[in-house]
Structures are given as C-alpha cells and as structure tokens.
Coordinates of C-alpha atoms and ligand atoms in Angstrom, one line a residue:
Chain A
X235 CA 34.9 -44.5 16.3
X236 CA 36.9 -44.3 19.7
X237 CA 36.7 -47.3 22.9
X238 CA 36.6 -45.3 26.2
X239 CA 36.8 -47.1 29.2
X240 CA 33.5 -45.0 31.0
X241 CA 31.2 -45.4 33.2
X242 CA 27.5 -46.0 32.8
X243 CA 26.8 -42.2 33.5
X244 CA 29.1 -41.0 31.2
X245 CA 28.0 -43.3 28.5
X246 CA 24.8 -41.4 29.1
X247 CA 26.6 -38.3 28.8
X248 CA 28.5 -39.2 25.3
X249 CA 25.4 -40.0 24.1
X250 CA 23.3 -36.6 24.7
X251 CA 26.4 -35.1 23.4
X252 CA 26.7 -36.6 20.0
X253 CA 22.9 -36.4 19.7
X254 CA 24.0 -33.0 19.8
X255 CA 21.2 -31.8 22.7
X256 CA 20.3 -28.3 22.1
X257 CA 18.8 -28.1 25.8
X258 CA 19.9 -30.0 29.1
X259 CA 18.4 -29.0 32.3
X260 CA 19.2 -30.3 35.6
X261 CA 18.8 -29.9 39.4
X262 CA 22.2 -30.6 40.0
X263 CA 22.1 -32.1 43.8
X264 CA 21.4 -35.3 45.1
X265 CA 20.3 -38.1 43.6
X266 CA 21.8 -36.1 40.9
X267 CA 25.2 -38.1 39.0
X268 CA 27.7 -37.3 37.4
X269 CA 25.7 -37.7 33.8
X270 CA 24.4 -34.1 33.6
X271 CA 28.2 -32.9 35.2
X272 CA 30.0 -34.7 32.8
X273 CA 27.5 -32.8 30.2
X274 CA 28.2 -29.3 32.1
X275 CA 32.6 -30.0 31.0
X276 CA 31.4 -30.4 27.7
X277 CA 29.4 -27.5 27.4
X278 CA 31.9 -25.2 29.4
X279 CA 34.3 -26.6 27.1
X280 CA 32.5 -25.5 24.1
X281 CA 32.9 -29.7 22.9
X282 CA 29.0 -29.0 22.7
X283 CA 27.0 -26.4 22.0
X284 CA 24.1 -26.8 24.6
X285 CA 21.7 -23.9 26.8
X286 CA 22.7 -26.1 30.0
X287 CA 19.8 -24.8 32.6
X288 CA 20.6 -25.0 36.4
X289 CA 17.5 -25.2 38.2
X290 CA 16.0 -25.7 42.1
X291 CA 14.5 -29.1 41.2
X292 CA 13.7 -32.2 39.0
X293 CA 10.2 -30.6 38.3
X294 CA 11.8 -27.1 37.0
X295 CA 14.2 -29.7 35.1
X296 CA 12.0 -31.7 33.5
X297 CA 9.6 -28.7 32.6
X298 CA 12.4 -26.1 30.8
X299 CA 13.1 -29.6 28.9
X300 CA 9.5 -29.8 28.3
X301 CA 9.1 -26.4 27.4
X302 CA 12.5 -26.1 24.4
X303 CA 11.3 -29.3 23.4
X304 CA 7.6 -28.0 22.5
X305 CA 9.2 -25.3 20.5
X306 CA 11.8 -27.6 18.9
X307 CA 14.8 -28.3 20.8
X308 CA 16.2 -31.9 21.1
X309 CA 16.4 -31.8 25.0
X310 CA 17.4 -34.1 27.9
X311 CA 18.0 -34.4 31.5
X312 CA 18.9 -37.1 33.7
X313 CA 17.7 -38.0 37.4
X314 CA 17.3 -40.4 39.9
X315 CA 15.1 -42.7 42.5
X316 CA 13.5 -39.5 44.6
X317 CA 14.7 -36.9 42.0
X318 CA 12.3 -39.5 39.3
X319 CA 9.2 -39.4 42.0
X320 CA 9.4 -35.6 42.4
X321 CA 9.1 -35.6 38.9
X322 CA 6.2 -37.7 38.2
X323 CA 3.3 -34.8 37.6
X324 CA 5.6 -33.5 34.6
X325 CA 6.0 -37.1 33.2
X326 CA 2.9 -37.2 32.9
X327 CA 2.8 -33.6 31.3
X328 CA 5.5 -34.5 28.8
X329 CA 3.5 -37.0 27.3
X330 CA 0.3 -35.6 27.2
X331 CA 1.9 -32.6 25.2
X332 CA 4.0 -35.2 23.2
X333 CA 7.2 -33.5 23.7
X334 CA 10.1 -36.2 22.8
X335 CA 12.4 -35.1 26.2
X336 CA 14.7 -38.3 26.7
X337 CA 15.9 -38.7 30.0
X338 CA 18.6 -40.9 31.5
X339 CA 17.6 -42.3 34.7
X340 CA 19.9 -44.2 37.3
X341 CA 17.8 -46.6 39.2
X342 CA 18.4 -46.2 43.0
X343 CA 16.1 -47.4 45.5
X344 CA 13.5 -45.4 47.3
X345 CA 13.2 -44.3 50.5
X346 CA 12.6 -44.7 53.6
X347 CA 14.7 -47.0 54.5
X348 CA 17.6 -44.0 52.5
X349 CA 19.4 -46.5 50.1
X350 CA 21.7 -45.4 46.9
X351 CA 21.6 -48.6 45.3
X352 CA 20.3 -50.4 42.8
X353 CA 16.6 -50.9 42.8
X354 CA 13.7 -50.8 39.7
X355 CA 11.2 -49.0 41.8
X356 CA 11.6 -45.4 40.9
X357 CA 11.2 -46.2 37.5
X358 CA 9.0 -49.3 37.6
X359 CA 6.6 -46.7 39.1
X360 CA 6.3 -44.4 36.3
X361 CA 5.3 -47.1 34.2
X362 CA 1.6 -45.5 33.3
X363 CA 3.6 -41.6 32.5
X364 CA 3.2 -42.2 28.8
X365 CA 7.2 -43.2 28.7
X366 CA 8.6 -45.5 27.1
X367 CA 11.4 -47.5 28.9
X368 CA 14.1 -49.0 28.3
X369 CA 16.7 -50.5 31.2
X370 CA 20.2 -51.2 30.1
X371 CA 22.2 -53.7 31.0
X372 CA 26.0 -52.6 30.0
X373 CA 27.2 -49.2 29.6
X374 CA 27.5 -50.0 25.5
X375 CA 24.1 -50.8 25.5
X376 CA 23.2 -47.6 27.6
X377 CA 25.3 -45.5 25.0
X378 CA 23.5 -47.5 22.0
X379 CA 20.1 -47.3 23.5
X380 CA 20.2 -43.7 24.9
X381 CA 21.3 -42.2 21.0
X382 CA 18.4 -44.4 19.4
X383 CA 15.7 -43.2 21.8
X384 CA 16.7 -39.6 20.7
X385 CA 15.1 -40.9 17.3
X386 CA 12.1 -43.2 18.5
X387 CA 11.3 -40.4 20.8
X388 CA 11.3 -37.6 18.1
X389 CA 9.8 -40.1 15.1
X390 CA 6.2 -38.5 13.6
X391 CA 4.6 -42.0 14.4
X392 CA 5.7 -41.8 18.2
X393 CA 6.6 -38.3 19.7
X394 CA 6.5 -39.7 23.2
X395 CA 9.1 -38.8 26.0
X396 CA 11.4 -42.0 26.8
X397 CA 14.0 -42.8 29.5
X398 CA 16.7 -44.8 29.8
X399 CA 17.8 -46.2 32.6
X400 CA 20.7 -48.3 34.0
X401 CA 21.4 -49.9 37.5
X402 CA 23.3 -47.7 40.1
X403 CA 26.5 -48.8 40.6
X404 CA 26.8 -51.8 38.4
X405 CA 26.5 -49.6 35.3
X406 CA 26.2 -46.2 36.4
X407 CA 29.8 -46.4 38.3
X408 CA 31.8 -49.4 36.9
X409 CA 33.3 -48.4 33.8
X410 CA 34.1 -50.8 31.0
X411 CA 35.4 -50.4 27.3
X412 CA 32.8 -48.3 25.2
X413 CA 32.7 -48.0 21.6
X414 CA 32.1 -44.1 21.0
X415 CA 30.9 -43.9 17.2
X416 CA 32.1 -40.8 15.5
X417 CA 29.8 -37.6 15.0
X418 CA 29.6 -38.1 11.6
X419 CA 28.2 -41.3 11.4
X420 CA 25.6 -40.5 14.5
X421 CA 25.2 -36.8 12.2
X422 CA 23.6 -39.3 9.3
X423 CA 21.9 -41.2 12.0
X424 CA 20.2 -38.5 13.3
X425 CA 20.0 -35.5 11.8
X426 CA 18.9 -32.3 13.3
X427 CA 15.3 -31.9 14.8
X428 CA 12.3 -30.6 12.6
X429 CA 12.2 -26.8 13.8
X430 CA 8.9 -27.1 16.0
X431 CA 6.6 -29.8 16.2
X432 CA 4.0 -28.2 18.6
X433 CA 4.4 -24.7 19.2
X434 CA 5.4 -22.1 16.7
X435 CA 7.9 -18.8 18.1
X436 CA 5.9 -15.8 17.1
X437 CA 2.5 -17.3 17.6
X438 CA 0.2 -17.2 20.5
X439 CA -0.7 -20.6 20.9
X440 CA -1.3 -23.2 24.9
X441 CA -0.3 -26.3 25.5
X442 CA -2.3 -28.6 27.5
X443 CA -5.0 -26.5 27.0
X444 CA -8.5 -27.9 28.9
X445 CA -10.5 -30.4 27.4
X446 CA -14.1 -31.4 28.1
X447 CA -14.9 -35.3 28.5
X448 CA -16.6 -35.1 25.0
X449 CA -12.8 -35.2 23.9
X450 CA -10.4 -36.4 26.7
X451 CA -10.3 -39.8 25.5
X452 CA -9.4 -39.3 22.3
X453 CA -6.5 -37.3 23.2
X454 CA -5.6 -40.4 25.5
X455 CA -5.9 -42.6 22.6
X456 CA -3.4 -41.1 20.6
X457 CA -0.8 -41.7 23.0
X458 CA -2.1 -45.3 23.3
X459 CA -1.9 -45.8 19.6
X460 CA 1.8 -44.0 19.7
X461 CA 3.1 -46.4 22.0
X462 CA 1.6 -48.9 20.4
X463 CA 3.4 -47.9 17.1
X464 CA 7.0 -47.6 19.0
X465 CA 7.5 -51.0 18.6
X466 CA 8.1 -51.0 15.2
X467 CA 9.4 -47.9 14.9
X468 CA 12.1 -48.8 17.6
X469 CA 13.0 -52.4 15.5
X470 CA 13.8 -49.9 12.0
X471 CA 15.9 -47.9 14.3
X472 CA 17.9 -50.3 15.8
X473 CA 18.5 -52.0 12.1
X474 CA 19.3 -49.2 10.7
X475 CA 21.3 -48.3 14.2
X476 CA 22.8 -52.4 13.3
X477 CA 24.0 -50.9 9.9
X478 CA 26.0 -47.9 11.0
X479 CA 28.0 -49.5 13.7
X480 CA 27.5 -53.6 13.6
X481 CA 25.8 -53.1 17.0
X482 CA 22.4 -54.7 17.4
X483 CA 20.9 -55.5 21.4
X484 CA 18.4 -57.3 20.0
X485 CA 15.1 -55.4 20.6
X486 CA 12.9 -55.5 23.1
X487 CA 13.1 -58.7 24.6
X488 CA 16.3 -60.1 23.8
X489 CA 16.9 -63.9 24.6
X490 CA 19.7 -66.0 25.6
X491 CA 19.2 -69.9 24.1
X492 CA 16.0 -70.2 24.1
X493 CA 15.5 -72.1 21.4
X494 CA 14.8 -75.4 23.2
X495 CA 14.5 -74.2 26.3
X496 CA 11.4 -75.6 28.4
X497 CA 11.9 -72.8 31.3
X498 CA 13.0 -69.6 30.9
X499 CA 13.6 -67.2 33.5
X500 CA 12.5 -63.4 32.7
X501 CA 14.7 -60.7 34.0
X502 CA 15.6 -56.4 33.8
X503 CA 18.9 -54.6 33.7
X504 CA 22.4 -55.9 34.7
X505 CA 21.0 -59.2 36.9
X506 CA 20.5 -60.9 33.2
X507 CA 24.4 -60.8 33.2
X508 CA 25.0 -63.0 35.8
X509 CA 21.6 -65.1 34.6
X510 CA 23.4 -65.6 31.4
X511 CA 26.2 -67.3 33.0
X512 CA 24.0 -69.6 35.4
X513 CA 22.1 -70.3 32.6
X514 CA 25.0 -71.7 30.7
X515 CA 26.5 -73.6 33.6
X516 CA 22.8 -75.1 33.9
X517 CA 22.6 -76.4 30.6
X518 CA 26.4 -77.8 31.2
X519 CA 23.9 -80.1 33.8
X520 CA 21.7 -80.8 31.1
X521 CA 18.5 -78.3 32.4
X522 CA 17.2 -76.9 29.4
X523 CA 17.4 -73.2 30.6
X524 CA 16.8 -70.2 28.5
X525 CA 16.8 -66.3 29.4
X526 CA 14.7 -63.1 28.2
X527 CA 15.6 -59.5 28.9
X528 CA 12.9 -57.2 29.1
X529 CA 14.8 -54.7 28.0
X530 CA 11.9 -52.3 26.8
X531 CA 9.2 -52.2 29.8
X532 CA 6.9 -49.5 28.0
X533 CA 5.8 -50.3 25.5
X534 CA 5.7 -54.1 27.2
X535 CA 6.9 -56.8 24.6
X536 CA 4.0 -58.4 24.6
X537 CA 4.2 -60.0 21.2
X538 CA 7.1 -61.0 22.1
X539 CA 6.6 -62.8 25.0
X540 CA 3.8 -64.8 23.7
X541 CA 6.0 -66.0 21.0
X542 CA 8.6 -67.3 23.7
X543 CA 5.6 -68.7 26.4
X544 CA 3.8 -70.8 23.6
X545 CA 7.0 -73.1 23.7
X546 CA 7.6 -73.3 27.1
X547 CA 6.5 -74.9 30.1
X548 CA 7.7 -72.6 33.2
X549 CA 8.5 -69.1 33.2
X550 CA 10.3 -67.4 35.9
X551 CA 10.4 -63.8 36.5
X552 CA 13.4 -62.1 38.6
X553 CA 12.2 -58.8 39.4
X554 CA 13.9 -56.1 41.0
X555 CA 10.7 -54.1 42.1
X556 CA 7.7 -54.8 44.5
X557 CA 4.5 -53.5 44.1
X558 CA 2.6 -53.8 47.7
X559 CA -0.2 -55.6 47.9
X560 CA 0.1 -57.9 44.5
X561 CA 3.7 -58.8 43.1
X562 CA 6.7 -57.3 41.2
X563 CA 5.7 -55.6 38.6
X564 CA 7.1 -57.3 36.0
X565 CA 5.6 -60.3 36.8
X566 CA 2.1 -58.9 37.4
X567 CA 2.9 -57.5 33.7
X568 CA 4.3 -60.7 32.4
X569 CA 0.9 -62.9 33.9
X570 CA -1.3 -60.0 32.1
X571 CA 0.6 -60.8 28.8
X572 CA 0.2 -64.5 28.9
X573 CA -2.9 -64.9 30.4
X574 CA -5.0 -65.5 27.0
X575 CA -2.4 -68.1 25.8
X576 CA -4.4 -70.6 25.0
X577 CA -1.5 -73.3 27.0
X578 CA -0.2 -70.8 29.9
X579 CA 3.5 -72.1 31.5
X580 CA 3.9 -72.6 35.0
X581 CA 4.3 -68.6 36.3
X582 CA 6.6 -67.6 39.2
X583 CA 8.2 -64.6 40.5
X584 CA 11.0 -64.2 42.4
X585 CA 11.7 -60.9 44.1
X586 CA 15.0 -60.5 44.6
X587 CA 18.0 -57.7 44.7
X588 CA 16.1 -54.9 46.3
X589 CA 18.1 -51.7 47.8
X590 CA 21.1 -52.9 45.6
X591 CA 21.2 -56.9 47.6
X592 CA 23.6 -58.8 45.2
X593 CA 21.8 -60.6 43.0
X594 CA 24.8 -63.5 42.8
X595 CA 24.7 -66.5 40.1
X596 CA 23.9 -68.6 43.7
X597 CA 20.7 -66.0 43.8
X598 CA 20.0 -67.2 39.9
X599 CA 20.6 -70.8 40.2
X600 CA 18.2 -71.1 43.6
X601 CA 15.6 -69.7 42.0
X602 CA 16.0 -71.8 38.3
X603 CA 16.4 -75.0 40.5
X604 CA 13.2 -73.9 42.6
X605 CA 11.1 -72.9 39.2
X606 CA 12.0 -76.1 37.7
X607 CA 10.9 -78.5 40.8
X608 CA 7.8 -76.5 42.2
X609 CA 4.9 -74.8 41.1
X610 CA 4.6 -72.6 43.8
X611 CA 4.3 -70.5 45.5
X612 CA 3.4 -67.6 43.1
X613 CA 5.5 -65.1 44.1
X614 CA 8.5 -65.1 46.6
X615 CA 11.2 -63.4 47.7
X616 CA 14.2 -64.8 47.8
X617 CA 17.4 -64.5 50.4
X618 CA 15.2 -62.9 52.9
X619 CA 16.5 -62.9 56.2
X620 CA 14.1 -64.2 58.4
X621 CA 14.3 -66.6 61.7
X622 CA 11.6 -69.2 59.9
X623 CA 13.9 -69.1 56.5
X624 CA 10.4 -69.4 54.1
X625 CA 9.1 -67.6 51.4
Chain B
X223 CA -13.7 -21.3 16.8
X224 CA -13.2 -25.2 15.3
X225 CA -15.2 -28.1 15.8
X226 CA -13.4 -31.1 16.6
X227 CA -15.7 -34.5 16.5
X228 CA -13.9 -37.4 16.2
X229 CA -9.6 -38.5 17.2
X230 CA -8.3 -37.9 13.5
X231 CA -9.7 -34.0 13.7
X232 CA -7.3 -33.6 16.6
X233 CA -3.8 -32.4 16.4
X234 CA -1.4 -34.8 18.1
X235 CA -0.7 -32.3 21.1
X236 CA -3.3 -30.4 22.7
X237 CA -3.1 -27.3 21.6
X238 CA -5.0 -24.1 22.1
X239 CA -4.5 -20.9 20.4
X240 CA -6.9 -18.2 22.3
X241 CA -5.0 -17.6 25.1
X242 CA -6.7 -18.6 28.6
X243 CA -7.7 -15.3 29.8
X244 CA -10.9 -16.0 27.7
X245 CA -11.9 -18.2 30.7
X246 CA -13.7 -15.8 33.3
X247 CA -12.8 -18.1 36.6
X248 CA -14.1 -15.9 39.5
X249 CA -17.6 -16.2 39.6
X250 CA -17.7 -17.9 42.6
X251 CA -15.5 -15.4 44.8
X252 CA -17.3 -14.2 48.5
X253 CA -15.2 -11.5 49.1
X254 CA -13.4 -8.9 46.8
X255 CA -10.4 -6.7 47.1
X256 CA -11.1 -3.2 47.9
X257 CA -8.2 -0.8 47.5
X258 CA -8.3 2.1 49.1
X259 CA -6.1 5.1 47.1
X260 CA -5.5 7.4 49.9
X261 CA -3.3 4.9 52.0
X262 CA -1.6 2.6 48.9
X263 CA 1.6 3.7 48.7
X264 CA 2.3 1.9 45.1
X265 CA 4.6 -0.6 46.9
X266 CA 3.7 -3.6 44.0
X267 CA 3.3 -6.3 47.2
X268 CA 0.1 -7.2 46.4
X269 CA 0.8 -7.3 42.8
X270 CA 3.8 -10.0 43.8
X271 CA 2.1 -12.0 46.6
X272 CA -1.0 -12.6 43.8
X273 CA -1.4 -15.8 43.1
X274 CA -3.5 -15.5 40.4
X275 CA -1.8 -12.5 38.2
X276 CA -5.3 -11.1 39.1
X277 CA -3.8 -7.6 39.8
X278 CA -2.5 -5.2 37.1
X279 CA -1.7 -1.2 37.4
X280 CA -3.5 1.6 36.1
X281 CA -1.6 4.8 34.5
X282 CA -0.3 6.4 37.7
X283 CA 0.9 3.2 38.8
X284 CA -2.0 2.3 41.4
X285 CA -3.4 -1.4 41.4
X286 CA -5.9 -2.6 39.9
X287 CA -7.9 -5.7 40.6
X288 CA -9.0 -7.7 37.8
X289 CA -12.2 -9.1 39.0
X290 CA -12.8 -11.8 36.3
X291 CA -9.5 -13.8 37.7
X292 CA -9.7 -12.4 41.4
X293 CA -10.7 -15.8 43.8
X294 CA -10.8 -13.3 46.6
X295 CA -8.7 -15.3 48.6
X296 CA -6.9 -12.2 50.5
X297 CA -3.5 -12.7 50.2
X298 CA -3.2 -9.4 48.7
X299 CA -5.0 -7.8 51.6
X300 CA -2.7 -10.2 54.0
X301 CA 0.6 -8.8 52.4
X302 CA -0.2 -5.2 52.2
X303 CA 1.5 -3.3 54.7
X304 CA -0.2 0.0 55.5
X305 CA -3.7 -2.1 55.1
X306 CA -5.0 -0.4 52.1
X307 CA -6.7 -3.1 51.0
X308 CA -10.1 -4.6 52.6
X309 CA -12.0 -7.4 52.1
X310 CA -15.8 -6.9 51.1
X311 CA -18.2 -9.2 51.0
X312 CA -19.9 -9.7 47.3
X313 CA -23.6 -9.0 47.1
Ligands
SF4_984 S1 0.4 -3.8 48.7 FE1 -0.9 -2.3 49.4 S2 0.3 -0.4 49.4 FE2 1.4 -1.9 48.1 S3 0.7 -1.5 46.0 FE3 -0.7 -3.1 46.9 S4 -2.4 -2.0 47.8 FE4 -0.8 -0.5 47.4
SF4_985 S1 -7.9 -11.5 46.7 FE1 -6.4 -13.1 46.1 S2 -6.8 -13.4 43.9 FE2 -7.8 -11.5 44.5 S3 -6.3 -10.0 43.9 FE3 -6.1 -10.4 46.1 S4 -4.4 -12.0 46.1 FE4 -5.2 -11.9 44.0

C-alpha cells in the first residue's frame, strides 16, 4: 500500500488499473476527464497491459466495452453529463446482455443552460438502465468503491453493468491523500475474469437476439431478480474488501448518529460531508439530528431505509436532481420506499446544489431547522433567487 | 431448435445461435433493384451505400441483390453513378 495525494479522476483511474482492465474504450473529447487519460499514461507506459480503444463517441465507447466484455474481457470506460445521455440506448444494451462493463462517471450538469459542474441529473436519469449506482463521496471511497464494483459487477449472482460516480470538481478535481492498496493484495481480491460468460470465440452465436412477448418478461425478470441479489452480494464484498485493507464505507446507506436521532436528513455524494458537520454542530444545540448517505441508488436501499424511518419522526431529503413535473428523484424514491410503513415520518425534499450551487453547511442547517419546525411544503428548493424569496 | 417455457429454461443473456440471416425481412418491399450489366461498371458504391448488407457480388465481380434482405429503399440506385440501377415496381 502507497498514500497518493490524487484526484477523484485519478482514483478512478488507479482503480481500473489495479483491477487490471483488459479493455478501456473512450471518446476522448469533452465531457471526457482526465480518468480515461490518466489510463492512456499507463497503458503507453506499459504500467498496464490494456487494448485502450479510441473511438468517435460514448456510444462506440460503451459498445467495444460491451462487446470484450461479452466475450470475456474485464472492461471499463468513463464519461460524463452529455457523454452519459448519448449513451443511454447502450446502457440499456449492456444490461439486457448482462455484460459486467463498470463505468466511472463524473456527474456534471446537463444542458441547456451549458454547465461543468456538479449536478446528479445525468446519472439520476439512467436510473431504470439496469445499473447499479453507486455516488462517492471522497476520492478513497471512489477508489474503494470503483475496485469492488469490478467484483459485484462480474459475480454469477449479479452480472449487471455498474457505474460509479463522483461529483465534478469536489471529487473529480480536488485531490486528497489516497490509500493505493498494492496489486497483490487487490490480485487475491480479485482474481482474473472467467474466460467468457456469454459468448464463446470460435462459435457462431447473437446477442440480444429477438424475443417474442411469450418470453420478454422473463428475460426482464432476471435482471430484476439480479439486482435484487446485489445487495447482498455487494455487503460480502465490501467485508471481505473490510478484511484486506481495514476500509469499510459502510454499505449502501451509510449513517452518521442516527441512533437516537428523531430527524434525519437523506443525502448523495460529497453534500453528506458538509451535512456531517452541521449535523454535529446541531446536536452541540441539543437537535437530535442524524444523516444517511444513499450511497447505492440502484439497487435502492430500501431495506435499509425502512429500518432507519420506523424510528424516526421527519425525514429530509437533499437532492441534487429534479425530475420535472414531480420532485427530485431521490425523494420521489425515498416516499416510494416508506410509503407502506405502517407509522410514515414527516417527508420533505429539499432541492438544492444544482449546476454545481454550493451546497454550504448554512444551505444544510436552513433546511434541518426548516424540516424540524414545518411540515411543509413537500418539496422546495432552496436558495432560489427570486424577487418574492418563497419556496 | 429449443423450446424454452418458463425463466429457469433461459440462459442469463439472450443468446441466439442461428445467425439472423434466417429471418427473411423483405416481404414487404414496393420496389426492387434492377441492375443493369451493360452500364455497371463494378464500382462497389452501391455495395457501400447499402444499408442493409443486402447486396453481395457474383464471380465476375458484378452485384448482386439479395432480395430476402433488400427493403427497396433505393439508396443503391440513388448512389450509383452511371444509373445502372432502376427501381421496379414489385408485382
Ligand atoms: S454502384 Fe452502380 S456501377 Fe457501381 S457496382 Fe453498383 S450497380 Fe455497378
Ligand atoms: S434498395 Fe436499398 S436495401 Fe435494396 S439493395 Fe438497394 S440500397 Fe440495399
């Protein structure tokens, strides 16, 4: 084991290095980062022995990865906000033909207005690909998360595609100390690919062949009852992942003293940072404040968040994502989860951070103070500049 | 060929192994290619522009359409140069 001090990107990169990739392919312009060039040194270099595919877009990208993978090949590419969109028929290719691609994505806002910061949309709107997702809040934890969803990904029980993402700028160009574990131990953690899971070299044989309606479903169900297996799966992993380098981020919803907590406030990514702070100078007030991270967003920790809401008496969500015409997503997805609690908690969301705004512990602690005094309304969003000031 | 029923008979991808040429997808075309010999000067346009890989080449190198995959959608026709091909309408 080595401490860099890296960026978010490159933590991406050290990990689809040690995972030893056998395939990355990129479209290597804008919203392109430097994950997949800090990947092109190491294969120039000869520190990893890669095919590294240049390509004229995210969809070429994501189908060569789709393609090696099929046949074998541990592949991954990375992308971003427009680059993810202009990928989305081939998301949903690679997991209909349950090829284990992982992907790093940086998640940018998307346009129109153009914006290069951070933002949940792009990624938030893939949510029904067939992916599973995970959003990172510090580069260790993108490092840790990205070499462990090499091995949910590629696990008999799951075989599904899964991205990783991190928040532009705050993680994908800050850099901070990050624990690089040696290639030895990640060798023993995971160990080479099966040769071919799907398709055989040699052997005439389609992928994503058509199907009738006497048999679509069924093919839809397996992916259904994959991602519903990737929960536990993903909990071995990160044990065994615990084991090897004392590093455990606490699976898919993570929470900050929740214990006694009567309101917790729900959040994605790096804002759960500054949350965690707030939350502590809160309880220095005497406010019993707790935090979760929804750190997986497919599959949704839904067990999990039952668990916390069955103690509580208001939940707050801080979403970085709005999806027009109902709410952010994550608290639309939260309200599904709860809503056959037998005793549901007060439910708010507060939009807040989009294009990259700060989200600032003042941001945090307006909307905790505002969850614990009102019940509504539902969902607002918060810091908006407008003349009349509401929500 | 196999007969799948129920989920557990499938594999986990779907996979086919007769290849998709099996498929006969032109039977609703209007109008077909026509090539005429005397004017094709073996060029291969058409053969590119096809959208449909519906044109192959006989021995000599002339083209040949494949009328099982052929949509009729005259591109071919479009992209040839000295007009050797001409669009007839099916019976
Ligand atoms: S484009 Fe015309 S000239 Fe060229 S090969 Fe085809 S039919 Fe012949
Ligand atoms: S008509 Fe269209 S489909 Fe048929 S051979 Fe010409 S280009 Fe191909």
């Amino acid at each position: 084991m080595v401490e860099l001090v890296i960026s978010g990107n490159y933590a991406q990169s050290y990990a689809a290095k040690l995972a030893r990739v056998h395939v990355v392919s990129a479209y290597p312009i804008t919203p392109q980062t430097s994950i997949v060039e800090k990947l092109a040194e190491f294969v120039a270099s000869g520190e990893l022995h890669a095919e590294y595919i240049k390509v004229e877009s995210e969809h070429s990208a994501l189908q060569a990865c789709i393609s090696a993978s099929a046949l074998g090949a541990r592949t991954y590419t990375a992308t971003s906000s427009q680059g993810l969109l202009l990928m989305h028929e081939l998301l949903h290719w690679a997991a209909g033909a349950r090829t284990p691609v992982v992907m790093g994505v940086v998640n940018r806002a998307v346009a129109p207005p153009w914006s290069i910061w951070t933002d949940h949309t792009d990624t938030v709107a893939q949510r029904d690909t067939g992916w599973i997702q995970f959003y990172g809040e510090s580069n260790q934890e993108v490092l840790d998360t990205t070499l462990m969803a090499f091995r949910l990904a590629e696990h008999p029980e799951v075989r599904l595609p899964t991205m990783v993402t991190e928040d532009a700028f705050y993680l994908s160009h800050t850099v901070e100390p990050v624990d690089i574990p040696s290639q030895e131990e990640i060798d023993r953690f995971l160990p080479p690919r099966e040769r071919s899971a799907t398709l055989e070299v040699g052997t005439a044989m389609r992928l994503g062949s058509f199907t009738g309606p006497d048999l679509y479903m069924e093919f839809r169900h397996k992916i259904a009852a994959a991602m519903g297996r990737a929960r536990d799966v993903f909990l071995e992993i990160e044990d065994d992942y615990a084991r090897l380098t004392g590093r455990n981020h606490g699976g898919p919803l993570p929470t900050y003293k929740v214990d006694d907590a009567d309101t917790v406030l729900v959040t994605m990514g790096t804002a759960t940072t500054t949350a965690k702070g707030v939350v502590d100078a809160m309880r220095a007030d005497g406010h019993k404040v707790g935090l979760a991270k929804l750190r997986t967003f497919r599959p949704f920790p839904v067990q999990e968040l039952r668990e916390l809401a069955g103690g509580v008496d208001r939940i707050g969500v801080l979403d970085r994502s709005f999806t027009f015409g109902a709410a952010g997503a994550a608290f639309t997805e939260v309200a599904g989860a709860l809503y056959s609690l037998p005793q549901r908690p007060v439910l708010r969301d507060f939009v807040a951070g989009l294009g990259g705004r700060d989200i600032t512990a003042t941001t945090v602690r307006e909307a905790l103070l505002d969850l614990l005094t009102r019940d509504g309304p539902e969902a607002a969003w918060v810091e908006l500049k407008r003349r009349d000031g509401g929500d | 060929m196999k007969q799948y029923e129920v989920e557990e008979d499938l594999p986990e991808a779907p996979i086919a192994t007769t290849p998709s040429d099996v498929i006969h997808t032109a039977s609703w075309r209007t109008f077909r290619p026509v090539i005429d010999l005397k004017l094709c000067t073996k060029c291969n346009v058409c053969w590119k522009f096809c959208p449909d890989d519906a044109i192959g080449f006989d021995g000599v190198g002339f083209p040949v359409i494949r009328l099982d995959y052929c949509k009729g959608c005259a591109i071919c026709a479009e992209e040839c140069k000295p007009k050797a091909i001409a669009m007839v309408k099916e019976e």
